[in-house]
CSV table of C-alpha atoms and ligand atoms in Angstrom, one decimal:
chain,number,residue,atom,x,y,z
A,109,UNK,CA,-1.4,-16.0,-49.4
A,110,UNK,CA,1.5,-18.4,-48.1
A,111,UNK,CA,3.6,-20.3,-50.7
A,112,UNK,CA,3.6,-23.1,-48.8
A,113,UNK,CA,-0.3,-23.4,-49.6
A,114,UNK,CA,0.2,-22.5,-53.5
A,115,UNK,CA,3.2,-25.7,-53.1
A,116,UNK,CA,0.7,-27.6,-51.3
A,117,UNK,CA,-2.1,-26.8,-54.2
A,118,UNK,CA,0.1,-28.2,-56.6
A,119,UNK,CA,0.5,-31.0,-55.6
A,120,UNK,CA,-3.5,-31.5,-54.9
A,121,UNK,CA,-3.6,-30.2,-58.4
A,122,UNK,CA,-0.5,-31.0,-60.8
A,123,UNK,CA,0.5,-27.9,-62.9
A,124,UNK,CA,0.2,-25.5,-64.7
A,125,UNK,CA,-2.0,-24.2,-62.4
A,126,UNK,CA,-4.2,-20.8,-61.8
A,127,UNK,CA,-5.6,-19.5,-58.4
A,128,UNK,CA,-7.5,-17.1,-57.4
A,129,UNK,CA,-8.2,-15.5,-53.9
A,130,UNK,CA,-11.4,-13.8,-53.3
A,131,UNK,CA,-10.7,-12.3,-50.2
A,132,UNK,CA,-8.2,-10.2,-53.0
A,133,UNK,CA,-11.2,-9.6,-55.0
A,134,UNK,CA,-12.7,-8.6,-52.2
A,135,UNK,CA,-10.5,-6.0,-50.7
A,136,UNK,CA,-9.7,-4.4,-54.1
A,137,UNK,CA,-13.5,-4.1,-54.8
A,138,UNK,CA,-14.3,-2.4,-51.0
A,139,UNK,CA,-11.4,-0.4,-51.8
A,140,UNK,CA,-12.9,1.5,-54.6
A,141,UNK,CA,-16.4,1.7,-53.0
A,142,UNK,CA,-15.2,3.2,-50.1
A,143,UNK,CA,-12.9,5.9,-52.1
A,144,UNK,CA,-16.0,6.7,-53.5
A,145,UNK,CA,-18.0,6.7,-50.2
A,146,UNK,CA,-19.5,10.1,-50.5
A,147,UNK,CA,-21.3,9.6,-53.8
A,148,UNK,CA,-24.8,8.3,-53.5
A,149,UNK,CA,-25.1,6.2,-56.3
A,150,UNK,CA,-22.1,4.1,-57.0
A,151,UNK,CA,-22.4,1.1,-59.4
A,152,UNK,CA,-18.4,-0.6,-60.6
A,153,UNK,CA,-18.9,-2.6,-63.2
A,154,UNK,CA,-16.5,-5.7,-63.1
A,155,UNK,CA,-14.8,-6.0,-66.6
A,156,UNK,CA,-15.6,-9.9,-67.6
A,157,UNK,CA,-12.8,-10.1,-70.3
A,158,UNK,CA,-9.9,-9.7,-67.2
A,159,UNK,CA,-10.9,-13.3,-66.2
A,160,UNK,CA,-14.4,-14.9,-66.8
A,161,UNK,CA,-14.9,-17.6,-64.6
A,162,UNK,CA,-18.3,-17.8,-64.2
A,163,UNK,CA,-17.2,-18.6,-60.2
A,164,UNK,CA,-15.4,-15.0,-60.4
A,165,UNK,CA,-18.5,-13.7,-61.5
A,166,UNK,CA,-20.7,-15.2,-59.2
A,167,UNK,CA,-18.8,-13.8,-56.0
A,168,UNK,CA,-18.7,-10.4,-57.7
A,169,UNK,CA,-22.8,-10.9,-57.9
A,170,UNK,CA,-22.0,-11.4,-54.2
A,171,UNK,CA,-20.0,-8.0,-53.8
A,172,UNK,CA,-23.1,-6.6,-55.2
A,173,UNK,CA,-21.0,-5.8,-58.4
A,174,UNK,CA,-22.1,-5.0,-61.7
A,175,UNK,CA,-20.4,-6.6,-65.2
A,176,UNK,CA,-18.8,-4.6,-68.3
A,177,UNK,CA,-19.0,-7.2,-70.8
A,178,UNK,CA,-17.9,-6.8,-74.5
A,179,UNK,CA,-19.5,-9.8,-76.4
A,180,UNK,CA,-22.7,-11.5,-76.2
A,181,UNK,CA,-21.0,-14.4,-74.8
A,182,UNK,CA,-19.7,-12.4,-71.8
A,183,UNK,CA,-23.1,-10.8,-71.4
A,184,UNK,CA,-24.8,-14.7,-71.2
A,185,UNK,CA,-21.9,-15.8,-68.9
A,186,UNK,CA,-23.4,-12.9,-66.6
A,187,UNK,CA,-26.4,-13.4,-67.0
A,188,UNK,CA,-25.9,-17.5,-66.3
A,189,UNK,CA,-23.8,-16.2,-63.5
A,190,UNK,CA,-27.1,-15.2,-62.0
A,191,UNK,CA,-26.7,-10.9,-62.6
A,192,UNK,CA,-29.7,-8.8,-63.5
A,193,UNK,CA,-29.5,-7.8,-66.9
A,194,UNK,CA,-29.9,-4.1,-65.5
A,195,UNK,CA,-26.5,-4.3,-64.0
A,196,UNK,CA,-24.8,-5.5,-67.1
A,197,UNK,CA,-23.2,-3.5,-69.4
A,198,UNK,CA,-22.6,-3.9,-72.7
A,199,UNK,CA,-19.8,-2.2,-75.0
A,200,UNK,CA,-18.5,-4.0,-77.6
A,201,UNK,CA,-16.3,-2.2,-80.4
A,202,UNK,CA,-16.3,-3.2,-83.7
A,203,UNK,CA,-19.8,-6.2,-83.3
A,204,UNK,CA,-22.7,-6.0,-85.9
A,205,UNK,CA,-25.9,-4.7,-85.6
A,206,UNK,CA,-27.5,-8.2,-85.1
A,207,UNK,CA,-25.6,-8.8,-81.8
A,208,UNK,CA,-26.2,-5.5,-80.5
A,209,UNK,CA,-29.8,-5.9,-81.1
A,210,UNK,CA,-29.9,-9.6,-79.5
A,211,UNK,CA,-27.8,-8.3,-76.2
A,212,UNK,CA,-30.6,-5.4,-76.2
A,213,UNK,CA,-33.5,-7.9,-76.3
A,214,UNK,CA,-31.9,-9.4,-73.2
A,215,UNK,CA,-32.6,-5.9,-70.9
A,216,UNK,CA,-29.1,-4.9,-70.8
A,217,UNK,CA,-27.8,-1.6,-71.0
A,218,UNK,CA,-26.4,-1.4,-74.9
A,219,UNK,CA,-23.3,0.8,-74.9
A,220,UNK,CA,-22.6,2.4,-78.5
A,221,UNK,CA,-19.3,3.5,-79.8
A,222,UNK,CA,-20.1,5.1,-83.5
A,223,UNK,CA,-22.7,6.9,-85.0
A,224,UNK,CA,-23.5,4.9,-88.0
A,225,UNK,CA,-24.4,1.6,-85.7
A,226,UNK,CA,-25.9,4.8,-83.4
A,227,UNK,CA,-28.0,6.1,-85.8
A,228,UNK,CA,-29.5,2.3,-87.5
A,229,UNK,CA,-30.2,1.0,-83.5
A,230,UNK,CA,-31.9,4.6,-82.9
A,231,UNK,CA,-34.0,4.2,-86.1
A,232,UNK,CA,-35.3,0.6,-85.4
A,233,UNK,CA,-35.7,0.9,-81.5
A,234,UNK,CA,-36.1,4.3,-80.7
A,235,UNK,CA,-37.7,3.3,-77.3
A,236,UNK,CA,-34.4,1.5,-76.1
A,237,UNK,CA,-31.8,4.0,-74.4
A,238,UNK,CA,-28.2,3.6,-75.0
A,239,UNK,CA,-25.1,5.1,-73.9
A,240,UNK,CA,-22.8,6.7,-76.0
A,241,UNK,CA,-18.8,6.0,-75.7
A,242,UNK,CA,-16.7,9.0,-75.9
A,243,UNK,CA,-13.6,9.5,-77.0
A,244,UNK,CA,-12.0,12.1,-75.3
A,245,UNK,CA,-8.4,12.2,-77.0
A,246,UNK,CA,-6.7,12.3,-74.3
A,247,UNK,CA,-3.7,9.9,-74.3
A,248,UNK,CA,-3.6,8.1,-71.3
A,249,UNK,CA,-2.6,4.6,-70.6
A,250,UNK,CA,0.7,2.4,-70.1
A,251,UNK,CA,1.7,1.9,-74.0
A,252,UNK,CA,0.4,2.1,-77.3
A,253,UNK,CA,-1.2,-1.4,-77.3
A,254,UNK,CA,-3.6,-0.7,-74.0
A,255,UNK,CA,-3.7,3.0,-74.7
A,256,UNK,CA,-7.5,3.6,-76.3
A,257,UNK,CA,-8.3,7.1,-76.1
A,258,UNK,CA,-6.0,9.1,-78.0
A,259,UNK,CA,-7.0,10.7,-81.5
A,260,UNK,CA,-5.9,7.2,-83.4
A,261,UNK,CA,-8.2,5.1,-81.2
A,262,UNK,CA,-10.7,3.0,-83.1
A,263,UNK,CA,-13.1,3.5,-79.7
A,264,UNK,CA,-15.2,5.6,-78.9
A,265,UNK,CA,-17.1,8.6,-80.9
A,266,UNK,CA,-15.0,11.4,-80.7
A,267,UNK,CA,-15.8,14.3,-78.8
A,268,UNK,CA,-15.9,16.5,-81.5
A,269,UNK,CA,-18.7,14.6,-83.1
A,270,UNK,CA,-21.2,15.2,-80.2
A,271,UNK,CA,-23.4,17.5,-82.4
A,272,UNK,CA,-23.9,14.7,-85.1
A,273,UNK,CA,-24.7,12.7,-81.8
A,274,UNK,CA,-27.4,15.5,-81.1
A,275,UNK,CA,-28.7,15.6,-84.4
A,276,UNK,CA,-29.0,11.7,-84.7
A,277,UNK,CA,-30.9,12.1,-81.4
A,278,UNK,CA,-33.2,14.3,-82.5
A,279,UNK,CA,-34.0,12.7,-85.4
A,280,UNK,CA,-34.7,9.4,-84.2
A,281,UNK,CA,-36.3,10.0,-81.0
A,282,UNK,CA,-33.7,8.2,-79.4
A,283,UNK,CA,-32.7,8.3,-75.3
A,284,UNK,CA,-29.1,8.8,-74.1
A,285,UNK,CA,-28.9,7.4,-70.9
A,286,UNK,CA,-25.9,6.9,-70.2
A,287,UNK,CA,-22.3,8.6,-71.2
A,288,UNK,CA,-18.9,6.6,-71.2
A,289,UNK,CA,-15.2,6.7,-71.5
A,290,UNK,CA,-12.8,4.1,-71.0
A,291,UNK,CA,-9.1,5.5,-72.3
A,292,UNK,CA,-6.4,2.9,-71.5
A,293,UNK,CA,-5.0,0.5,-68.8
A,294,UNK,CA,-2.5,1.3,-66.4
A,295,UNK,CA,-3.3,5.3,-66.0
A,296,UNK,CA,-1.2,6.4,-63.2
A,297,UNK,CA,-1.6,9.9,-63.2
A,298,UNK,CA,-5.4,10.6,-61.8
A,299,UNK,CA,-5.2,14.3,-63.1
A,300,UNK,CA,-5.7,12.6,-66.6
A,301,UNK,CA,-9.0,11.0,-65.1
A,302,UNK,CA,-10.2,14.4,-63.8
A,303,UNK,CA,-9.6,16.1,-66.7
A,304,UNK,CA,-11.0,13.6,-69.0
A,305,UNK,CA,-14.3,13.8,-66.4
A,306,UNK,CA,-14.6,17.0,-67.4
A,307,UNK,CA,-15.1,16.2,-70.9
A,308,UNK,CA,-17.4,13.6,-70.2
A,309,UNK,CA,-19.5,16.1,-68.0
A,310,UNK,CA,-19.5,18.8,-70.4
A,311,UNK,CA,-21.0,16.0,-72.7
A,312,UNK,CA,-23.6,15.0,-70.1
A,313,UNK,CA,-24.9,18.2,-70.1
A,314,UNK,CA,-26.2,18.5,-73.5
A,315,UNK,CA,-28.1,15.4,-72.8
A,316,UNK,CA,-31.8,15.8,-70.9
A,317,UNK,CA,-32.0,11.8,-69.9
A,318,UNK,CA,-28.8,11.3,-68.3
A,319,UNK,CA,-29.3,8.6,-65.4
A,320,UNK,CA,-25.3,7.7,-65.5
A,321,UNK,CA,-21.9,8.5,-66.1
A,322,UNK,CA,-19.1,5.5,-66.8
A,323,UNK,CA,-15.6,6.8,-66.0
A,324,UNK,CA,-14.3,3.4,-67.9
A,325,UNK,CA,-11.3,1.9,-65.8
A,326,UNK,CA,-7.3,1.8,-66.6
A,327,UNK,CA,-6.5,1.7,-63.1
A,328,UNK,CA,-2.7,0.7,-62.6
A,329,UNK,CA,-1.9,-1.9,-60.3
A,330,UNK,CA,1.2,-2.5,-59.0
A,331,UNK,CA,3.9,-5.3,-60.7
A,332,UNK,CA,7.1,-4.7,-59.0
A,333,UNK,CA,8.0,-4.5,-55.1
A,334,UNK,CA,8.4,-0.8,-55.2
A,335,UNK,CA,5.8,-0.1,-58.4
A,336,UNK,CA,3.4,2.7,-57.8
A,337,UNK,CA,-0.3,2.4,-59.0
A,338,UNK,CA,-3.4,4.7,-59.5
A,339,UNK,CA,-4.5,6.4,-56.3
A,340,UNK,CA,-7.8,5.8,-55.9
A,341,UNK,CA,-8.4,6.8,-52.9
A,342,UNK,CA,-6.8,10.2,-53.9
A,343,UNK,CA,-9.3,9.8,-57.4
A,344,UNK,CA,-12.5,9.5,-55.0
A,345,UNK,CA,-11.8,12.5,-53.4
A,346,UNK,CA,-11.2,14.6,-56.2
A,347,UNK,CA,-13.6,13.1,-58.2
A,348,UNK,CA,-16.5,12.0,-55.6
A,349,UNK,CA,-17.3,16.0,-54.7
A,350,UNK,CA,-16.8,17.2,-58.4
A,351,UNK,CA,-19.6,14.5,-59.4
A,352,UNK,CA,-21.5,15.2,-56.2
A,353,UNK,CA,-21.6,18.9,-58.1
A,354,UNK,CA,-22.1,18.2,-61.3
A,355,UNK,CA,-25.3,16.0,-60.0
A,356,UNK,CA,-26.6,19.3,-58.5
A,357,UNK,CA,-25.8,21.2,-61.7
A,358,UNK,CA,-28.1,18.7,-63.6
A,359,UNK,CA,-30.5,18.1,-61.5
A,360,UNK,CA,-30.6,15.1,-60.3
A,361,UNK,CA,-28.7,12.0,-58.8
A,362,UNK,CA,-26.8,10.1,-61.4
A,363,UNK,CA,-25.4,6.9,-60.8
A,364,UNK,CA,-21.4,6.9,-61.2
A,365,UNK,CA,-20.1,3.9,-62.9
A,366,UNK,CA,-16.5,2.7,-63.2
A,367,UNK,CA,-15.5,-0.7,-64.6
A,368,UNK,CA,-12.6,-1.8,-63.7
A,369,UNK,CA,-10.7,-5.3,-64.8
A,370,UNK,CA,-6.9,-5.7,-63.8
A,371,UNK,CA,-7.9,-3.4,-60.4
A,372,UNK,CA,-10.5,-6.1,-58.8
A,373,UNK,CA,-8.4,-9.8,-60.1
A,374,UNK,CA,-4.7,-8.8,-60.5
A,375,UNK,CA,-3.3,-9.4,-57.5
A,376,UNK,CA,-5.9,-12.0,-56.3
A,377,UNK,CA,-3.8,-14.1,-59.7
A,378,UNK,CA,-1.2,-17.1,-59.3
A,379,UNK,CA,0.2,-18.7,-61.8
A,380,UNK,CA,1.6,-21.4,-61.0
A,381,UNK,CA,4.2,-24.1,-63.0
A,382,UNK,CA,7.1,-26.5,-62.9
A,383,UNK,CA,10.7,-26.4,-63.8
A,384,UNK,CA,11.2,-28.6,-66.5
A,385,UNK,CA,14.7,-28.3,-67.1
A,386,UNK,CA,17.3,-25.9,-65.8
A,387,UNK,CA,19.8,-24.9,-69.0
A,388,UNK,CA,23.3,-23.2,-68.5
A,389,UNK,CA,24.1,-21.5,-71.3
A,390,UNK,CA,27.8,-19.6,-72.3
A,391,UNK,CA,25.7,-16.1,-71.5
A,392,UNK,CA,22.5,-17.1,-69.1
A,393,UNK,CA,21.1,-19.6,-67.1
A,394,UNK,CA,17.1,-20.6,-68.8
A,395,UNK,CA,14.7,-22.2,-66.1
A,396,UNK,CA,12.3,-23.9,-68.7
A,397,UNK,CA,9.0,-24.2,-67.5
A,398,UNK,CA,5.6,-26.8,-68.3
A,399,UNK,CA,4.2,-23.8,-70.1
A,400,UNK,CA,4.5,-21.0,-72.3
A,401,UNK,CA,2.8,-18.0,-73.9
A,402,UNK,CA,-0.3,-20.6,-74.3
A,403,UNK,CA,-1.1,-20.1,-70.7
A,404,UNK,CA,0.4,-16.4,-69.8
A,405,UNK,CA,0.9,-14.3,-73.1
A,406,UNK,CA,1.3,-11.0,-71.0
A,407,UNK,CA,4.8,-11.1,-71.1
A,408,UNK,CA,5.5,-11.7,-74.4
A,409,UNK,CA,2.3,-9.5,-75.7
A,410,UNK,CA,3.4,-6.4,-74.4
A,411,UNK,CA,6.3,-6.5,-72.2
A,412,UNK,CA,4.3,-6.7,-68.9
A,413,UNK,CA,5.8,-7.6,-66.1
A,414,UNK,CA,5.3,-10.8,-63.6
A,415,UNK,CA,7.4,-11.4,-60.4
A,416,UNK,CA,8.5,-14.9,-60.3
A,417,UNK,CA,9.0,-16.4,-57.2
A,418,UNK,CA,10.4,-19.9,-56.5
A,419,UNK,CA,8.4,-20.8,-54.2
A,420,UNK,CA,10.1,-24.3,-54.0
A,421,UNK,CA,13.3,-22.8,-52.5
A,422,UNK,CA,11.9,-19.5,-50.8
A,423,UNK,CA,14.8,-19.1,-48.6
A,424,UNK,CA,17.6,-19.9,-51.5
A,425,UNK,CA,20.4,-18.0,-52.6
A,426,UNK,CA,19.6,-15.9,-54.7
A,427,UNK,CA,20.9,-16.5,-58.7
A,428,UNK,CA,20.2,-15.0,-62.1
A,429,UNK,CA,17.8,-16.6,-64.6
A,430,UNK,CA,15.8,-16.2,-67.7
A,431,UNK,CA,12.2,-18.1,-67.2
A,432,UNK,CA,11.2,-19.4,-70.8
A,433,UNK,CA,8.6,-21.7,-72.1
A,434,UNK,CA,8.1,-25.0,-73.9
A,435,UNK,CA,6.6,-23.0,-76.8
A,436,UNK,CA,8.6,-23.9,-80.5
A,437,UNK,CA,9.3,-20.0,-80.4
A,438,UNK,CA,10.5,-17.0,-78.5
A,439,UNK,CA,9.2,-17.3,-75.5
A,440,UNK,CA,10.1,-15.3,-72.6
A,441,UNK,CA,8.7,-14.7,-69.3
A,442,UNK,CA,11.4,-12.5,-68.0
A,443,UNK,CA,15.0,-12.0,-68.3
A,444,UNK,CA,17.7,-11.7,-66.0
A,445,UNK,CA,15.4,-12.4,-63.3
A,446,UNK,CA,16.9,-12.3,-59.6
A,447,UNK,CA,15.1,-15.6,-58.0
A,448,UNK,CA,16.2,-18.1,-55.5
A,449,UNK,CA,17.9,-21.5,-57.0
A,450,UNK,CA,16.2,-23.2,-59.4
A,451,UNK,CA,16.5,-26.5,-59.5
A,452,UNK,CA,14.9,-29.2,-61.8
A,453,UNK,CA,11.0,-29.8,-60.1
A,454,UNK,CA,10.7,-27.0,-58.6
A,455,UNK,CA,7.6,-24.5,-58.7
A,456,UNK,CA,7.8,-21.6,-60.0
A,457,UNK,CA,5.0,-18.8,-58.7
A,458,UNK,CA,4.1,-15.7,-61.3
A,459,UNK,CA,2.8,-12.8,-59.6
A,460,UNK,CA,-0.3,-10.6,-61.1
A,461,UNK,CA,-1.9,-13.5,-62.6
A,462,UNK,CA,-5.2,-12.8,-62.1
A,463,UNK,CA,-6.1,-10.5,-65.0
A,464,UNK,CA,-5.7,-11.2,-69.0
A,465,UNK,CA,-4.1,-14.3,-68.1
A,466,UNK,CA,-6.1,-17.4,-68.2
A,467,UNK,CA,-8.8,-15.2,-70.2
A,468,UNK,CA,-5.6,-15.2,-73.0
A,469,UNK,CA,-4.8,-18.9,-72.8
A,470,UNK,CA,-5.0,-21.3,-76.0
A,471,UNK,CA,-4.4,-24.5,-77.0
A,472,UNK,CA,-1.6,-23.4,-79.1
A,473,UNK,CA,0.9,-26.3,-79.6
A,474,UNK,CA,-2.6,-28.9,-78.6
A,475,UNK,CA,-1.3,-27.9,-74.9
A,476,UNK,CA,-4.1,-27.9,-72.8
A,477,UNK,CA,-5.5,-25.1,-70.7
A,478,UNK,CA,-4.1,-25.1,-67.1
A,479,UNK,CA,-6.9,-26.1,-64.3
A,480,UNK,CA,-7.9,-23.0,-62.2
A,481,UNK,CA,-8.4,-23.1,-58.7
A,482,UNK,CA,-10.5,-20.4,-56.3
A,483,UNK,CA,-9.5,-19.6,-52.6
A,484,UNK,CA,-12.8,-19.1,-50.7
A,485,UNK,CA,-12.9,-18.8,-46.8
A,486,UNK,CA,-9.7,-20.0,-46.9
A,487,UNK,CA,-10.7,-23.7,-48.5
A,488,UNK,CA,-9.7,-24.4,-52.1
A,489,UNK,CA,-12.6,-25.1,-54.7
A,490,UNK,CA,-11.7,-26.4,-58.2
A,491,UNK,CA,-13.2,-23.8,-60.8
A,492,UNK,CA,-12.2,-25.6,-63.6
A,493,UNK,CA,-11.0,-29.2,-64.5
A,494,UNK,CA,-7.3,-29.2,-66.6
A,495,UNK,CA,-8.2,-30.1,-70.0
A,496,UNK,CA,-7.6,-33.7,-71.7
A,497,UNK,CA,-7.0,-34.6,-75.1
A,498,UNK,CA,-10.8,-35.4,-75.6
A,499,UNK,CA,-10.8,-31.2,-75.6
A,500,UNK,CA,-8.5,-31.1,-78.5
A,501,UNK,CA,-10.2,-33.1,-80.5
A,502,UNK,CA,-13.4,-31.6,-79.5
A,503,UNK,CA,-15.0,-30.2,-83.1
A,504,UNK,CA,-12.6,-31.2,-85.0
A,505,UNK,CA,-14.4,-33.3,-87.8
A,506,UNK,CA,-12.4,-36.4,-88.7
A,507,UNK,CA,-12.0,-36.8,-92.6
A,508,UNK,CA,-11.6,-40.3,-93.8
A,509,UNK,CA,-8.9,-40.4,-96.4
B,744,PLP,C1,-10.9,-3.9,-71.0
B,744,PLP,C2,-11.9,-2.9,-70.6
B,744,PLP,C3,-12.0,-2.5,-69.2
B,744,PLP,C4,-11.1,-3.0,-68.1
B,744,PLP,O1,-9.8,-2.4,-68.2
B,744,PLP,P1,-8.7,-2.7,-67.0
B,744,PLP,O2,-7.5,-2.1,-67.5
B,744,PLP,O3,-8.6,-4.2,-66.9
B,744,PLP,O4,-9.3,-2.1,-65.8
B,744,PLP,C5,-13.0,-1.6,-68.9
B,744,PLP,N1,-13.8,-1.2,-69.9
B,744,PLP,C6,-13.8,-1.5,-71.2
B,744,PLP,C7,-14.7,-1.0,-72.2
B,744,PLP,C8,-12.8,-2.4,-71.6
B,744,PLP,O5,-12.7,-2.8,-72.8
């Protein structure tokens, strides 16, 4: 990535503006499959939700990728996107019945996460096999808000329910193919993932029709210059020859799954957007941008962090802002920022904006969502046309007074 193409893309493109580089995509997906080399059956899951693009999707069909999807919306994006229903997966948390039972009529793997949706789909399709989502309390993730594994989680059937699991198995009929765990984003620490694996293999076992294992994702990425992130290279050593056993323990090869979201798209992200208005106040200096928490809510949603670069004035001196948005309310993007000087028309570049970021936009304040743009072989391909007003008014029924 150079700025000077991002500077040049706005301009082609006006701003706000989102882009994506594949060859990111790429590196971050090779990156886990070759970490994980030494296990025969390997399937990651891209997690839709992180951005849904049905471009993205496409080139992770490419990459020979699998989805995690978590509505029937996501799953028909994959499936328009080209996938085989067989490598989608579906675990939604909280859907009825009815959608479950729609997604399963499709052919794609149903994942459940309680036992009273558990035990209705096993009465009325016993002949479909789901995977069950575990909960294996263990509290792993960056803050309370991404953190879904601990003992407060609404996801997941806890592990101390697995005997009810067994019993609702055995009186429906039922097949458990598949067991899953997804406990938080931004794990650092991979001992947490190895010893949540345990769990999850200790559940495995009491199951006879086990063809896969999902280790969920939560893999940290990096925000900051010197920022560490998850180790997964390290991960698929320690995890890749205790699977590799545990296959030979069962009996047969399983297919290990992961799923991850912010891992694969982060850092392939750009946000891009234009000083408005540079404000000196009696305590800071605000660099007002043509967009707000409509377009990037990470920031003010929980406190994550995006380097800002101006790539306008690369080789400024260096000056101390806070980046706000045109939003009527708090709206922050950082604070006592170190960038070089802003100046009135100049683009600003947000780091990381790849994942939960144009997947979060709105039309909040009847702004309209920013165009998104995807690198490819080094050419640039619009992925999506900036919205007009014609979008705003879209279903909205006019009442005549
Ligand atoms: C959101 C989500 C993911 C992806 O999480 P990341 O932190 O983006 O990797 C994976 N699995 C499930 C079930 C999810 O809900």
């Amino acid at each position: 990535m150079e700025y000077q193409d991002l500077l040049e893309l706005t301009k082609k493109y006006d701003s706000p503006l989102y882009v994506y580089y594949t060859d990111t995509i790429e590196y971050q997906y090779r990156r886990i499959t070759e970490a994980f080399s030494d296990v025969n059956k390997l399937q990651i899951n891209y997690a839709v939700k992180a951005l849904s693009n049905i471009n993205i999707l496409k080139f992770f069909k490419k990459l020979d990728s699998g989805l995690d999807t978590v509505s029937i919306q996501e799953v028909r994006l994959g499936l328009e996107a080209g996938f085989d229903p067989k490598k989608i997966i579906y675990t939604p948390n909280g859907v009825s019945l009815e959608e479950i039972e729609e997604v399963a009529t499709k052919g794609v793997q149903i994942n459940i996460d309680n036992l009273s949706i558990l035990e209705l789909f096993g009465q009325k399709h016993p002949d479909i096999p789901v995977c069950i989502r575990i909960n294996p309390h263990i509290m792993a993730g960056g803050n309370s808000k991404i953190s879904v594994g601990h003992i407060d989680s609404k996801f997941g059937i806890s592990i101390h329910q697995v005997p009810h699991i067994l019993r609702v198995v055995e009186n429906t009929g039922m097949t458990i193919n598949g067991i899953h765990m997804h406990t938080g984003s931004d794990i650092l620490d991979i001992d947490t993932f190895v010893r949540a694996s345990e769990i999850l293999f200790d559940v495995a076992k009491q199951f006879k029709n086990i063809d896969f294992i999902d280790f969920g994702s939560g893999f940290k990425v990096p925000y900051k210059d010197d920022d560490i992130s998850t180790d997964i290279e390290q991960l698929g050593v320690q995890l890749s020859e205790r699977f590799n056993q545990f296959c030979q323990e069962y009996g047969k090869e399983i297919t290990l799954m992961f799923e991850p979201g912010k891992f694969l798209v982060s850092a392939a992200g750009y946000f891009l957007a234009r000083v408005n208005v540079v404000k000196q106040t009696t305590s800071t200096v605000f660099a007002g941008i043509d967009s707000g928490f409509n377009h990037l809510i990470r920031p003010m949603m929980y406190d994550s962090y995006h380097k800002i670069t101006n790539i306008s004035n690369p080789e400024g001196r260096d000056r101390y802002y806070s980046v706000v948005g045109y939003i009527c309310e708090t709206d922050t993007f950082g604070s006592n920022r170190r960038i070089s000087e802003i100046s009135e028309g100049d683009i600003l570049c947000f780091h990381n904006a790849g994942a939960y970021c144009f997947s979060m936009a709105s039309n909040y304040n009847s702004r309209y969502r920013p165009a998104e743009v995807m690198i490819y072989k080094q050419e640039d391909f619009l992925i999506r046309k900036r919205e007009t007003f014609d979008d705003i008014l879209n279903n909205q029924q006019v009442f005549e007074f």
